[in-house]
């Protein structure tokens, strides 16, 4: 017997319609690329998203077409989230920090018809456009006055497109399993793979991440997502904030400590979210200038482990509650968030701190287990470490175009490539990573690609790259080299060898010359041994020139 309740598909457009109808005067504030602070309301954003949907139809966009974005967190990007998905097409948020060849690959793989870009990315678009013949138009997210003068084939002006339309548009209703968003994630080797979110997965994820033990958003919250909208949909905040009617503050390209602090204070931000690296910049700026937050209460930090010193500083010096979160692009991305239970009320401050440093416990909707290398489930005792497997309605089943084949175990779980412990209460602690990747300032570096370059040097017999702790970037690559007998390869010569072969910010921070590398019984390089021994290796202290925008 079927239930007798209305069968309404979970549509992304319903979020913005709800926010318009019940929180119509709640503000969305953005630092624009052009300079001024822009402010409008959910009602305005809804009207403009509908204009955008009409403009997309006029440009020939059809259901399931991919529409790319190269943009910071701002109101126009927010409109694209709703206008594109709402009309049945797929918003493909492109990470501008990828290499040019990777960008060209994913635009081609996604078959993006249109790409909307912020003015910051004009130089990038100039290089990218000739490599992306399938893109019909490049649309600058600006008005006519600021339209780039540089030559970009088929460039259009966003504000002109919207001005030519009315907001008379009814959001279509269709199957909630229809694809709504696309986001590429870097693999250990080879090309990035696409994760295709649906309307249903996006809405369920938005519901769960709003709950009090998760991000705890409400209509009283003022949320500033530092995490970029090109990093797994800013962890879902552009969807969860309208769901509850929270005010949103978009920082644009201003991710330095000073710009962020100004936005936090001016807009009375209560809640935020970002990777540890951005918090470091903000904390340093505030300490240098002896500043305090007047309204910020809580932040989610994830994407990399929160360093204990950061947790302590935010708590003791700034009175901020840190919710440590863990997840991945393949999980939309949130899997766990840390918050105590009633039974923890009377634990000591020390125990509470140790609990907060764990990666949190699964949200309803995410199931999780840890297994040994043979796939046998390990006890939830907080001690046994194993591969972390997940399941749930916002967890990936298959990559876009079935790249890489079936990623699931025979019994339907997704291996995350992370290693950790689970305790009896479900708190996850990540202890290692089985995927051969290094996460630096929130972006991936492939250790295998760096090793392949190193062994291309005539004086190198064997090479290994691991990630070691770095005070600013969380992790940086450290290269181990076994030199050919009689060769006197130096550190400088080895690092110079990388120039021109990879992006500058991928180049290892240091080289350790060894006589031999550790191997497992089956002859495989034992990175685990290296990681255990060198995890706290003191890298040369000078910060590397990693990324211009950080
Ligand atoms: P991404 O798909 O780029 O969001 O990266 C997901 C990966 O980042 C995870 O599989 C982990 O390896 C790492 N990660 C995310 N959050 C945390 C965390 N809180 N602690 C440690 N590693 C994390």
Tab-separated table of N, CA and C in Angstrom, residues 11-22 28 40-47 49-50 78-79 82-83 86 171 238-239 242-243:
chain	number	residue	atom	x	y	z
A	11	UNK	N	12.947	19.762	-5.645
A	11	UNK	CA	13.534	20.597	-6.693
A	11	UNK	C	14.385	21.704	-6.079
A	12	UNK	N	15.547	21.949	-6.644
A	12	UNK	CA	16.407	23.029	-6.149
A	12	UNK	C	15.685	24.385	-6.225
A	13	UNK	N	14.864	24.568	-7.260
A	13	UNK	CA	14.146	25.846	-7.399
A	13	UNK	C	13.237	26.104	-6.194
A	14	UNK	N	12.803	25.028	-5.520
A	14	UNK	CA	11.892	25.228	-4.389
A	14	UNK	C	12.594	25.957	-3.233
A	15	UNK	N	13.919	25.851	-3.173
A	15	UNK	CA	14.647	26.526	-2.090
A	15	UNK	C	14.566	28.036	-2.256
A	16	UNK	N	14.832	28.503	-3.450
A	16	UNK	CA	14.854	29.956	-3.667
A	16	UNK	C	13.415	30.507	-3.651
A	17	UNK	N	12.466	29.668	-4.109
A	17	UNK	CA	11.064	30.122	-4.057
A	17	UNK	C	10.626	30.265	-2.597
A	18	UNK	N	11.020	29.322	-1.781
A	18	UNK	CA	10.684	29.380	-0.348
A	18	UNK	C	11.335	30.611	0.288
A	19	UNK	N	12.629	30.806	-0.008
A	19	UNK	CA	13.336	31.939	0.601
A	19	UNK	C	12.703	33.261	0.174
A	20	UNK	N	12.265	33.347	-1.070
A	20	UNK	CA	11.600	34.561	-1.566
A	20	UNK	C	10.284	34.781	-0.813
A	21	UNK	N	9.491	33.710	-0.722
A	21	UNK	CA	8.151	33.861	-0.152
A	21	UNK	C	8.170	34.129	1.352
A	22	UNK	N	9.094	33.476	2.066
A	22	UNK	CA	9.035	33.562	3.533
A	22	UNK	C	10.190	34.341	4.164
A	28	UNK	N	21.259	39.290	0.926
A	28	UNK	CA	22.448	38.589	0.407
A	28	UNK	C	23.435	39.713	0.074
A	40	UNK	N	21.338	42.872	-1.880
A	40	UNK	CA	19.944	42.739	-2.282
A	40	UNK	C	19.306	41.657	-1.429
A	41	UNK	N	18.098	41.228	-1.827
A	41	UNK	CA	17.354	40.305	-0.959
A	41	UNK	C	17.098	38.978	-1.673
A	42	UNK	N	16.579	38.025	-0.907
A	42	UNK	CA	16.178	36.760	-1.530
A	42	UNK	C	15.133	37.001	-2.619
A	43	UNK	N	14.252	37.962	-2.383
A	43	UNK	CA	13.225	38.241	-3.401
A	43	UNK	C	13.905	38.706	-4.695
A	44	UNK	N	14.906	39.584	-4.557
A	44	UNK	CA	15.631	40.056	-5.749
A	44	UNK	C	16.362	38.898	-6.426
A	45	UNK	N	17.013	38.065	-5.597
A	45	UNK	CA	17.802	36.960	-6.157
A	45	UNK	C	16.891	35.998	-6.920
A	46	UNK	N	15.698	35.783	-6.373
A	46	UNK	CA	14.756	34.874	-7.037
A	46	UNK	C	14.320	35.456	-8.378
A	47	UNK	N	13.994	36.759	-8.371
A	47	UNK	CA	13.548	37.402	-9.612
A	47	UNK	C	14.654	37.324	-10.670
A	49	UNK	N	17.142	35.190	-10.806
A	49	UNK	CA	17.398	33.797	-11.223
A	49	UNK	C	16.400	33.406	-12.314
A	50	UNK	N	15.175	33.905	-12.184
A	50	UNK	CA	14.172	33.587	-13.212
A	50	UNK	C	14.492	34.301	-14.527
A	78	UNK	N	25.533	32.892	-7.297
A	78	UNK	CA	24.368	32.339	-6.592
A	78	UNK	C	23.173	32.231	-7.560
A	79	UNK	N	22.975	33.254	-8.362
A	79	UNK	CA	21.865	33.224	-9.335
A	79	UNK	C	22.053	32.085	-10.343
A	82	UNK	N	20.847	28.764	-9.133
A	82	UNK	CA	19.399	28.561	-9.207
A	82	UNK	C	18.871	28.633	-10.629
A	83	UNK	N	19.346	29.630	-11.383
A	83	UNK	CA	18.838	29.801	-12.753
A	83	UNK	C	19.124	28.567	-13.601
A	86	UNK	N	17.601	25.280	-11.864
A	86	UNK	CA	16.146	25.453	-11.785
A	86	UNK	C	15.466	25.203	-13.117
A	171	UNK	N	9.194	27.927	-12.644
A	171	UNK	CA	10.178	26.836	-12.583
A	171	UNK	C	9.513	25.537	-13.005
A	238	UNK	N	25.092	27.574	-0.304
A	238	UNK	CA	24.123	28.312	-1.120
A	238	UNK	C	22.763	27.628	-1.204
A	239	UNK	N	22.687	26.360	-0.820
A	239	UNK	CA	21.391	25.673	-0.774
A	239	UNK	C	20.818	25.663	0.646
A	242	UNK	N	19.216	29.391	2.021
A	242	UNK	CA	17.829	29.709	1.646
A	242	UNK	C	16.812	28.759	2.280
A	243	UNK	N	17.218	27.532	2.541
A	243	UNK	CA	16.285	26.559	3.136
A	243	UNK	C	15.767	27.067	4.477
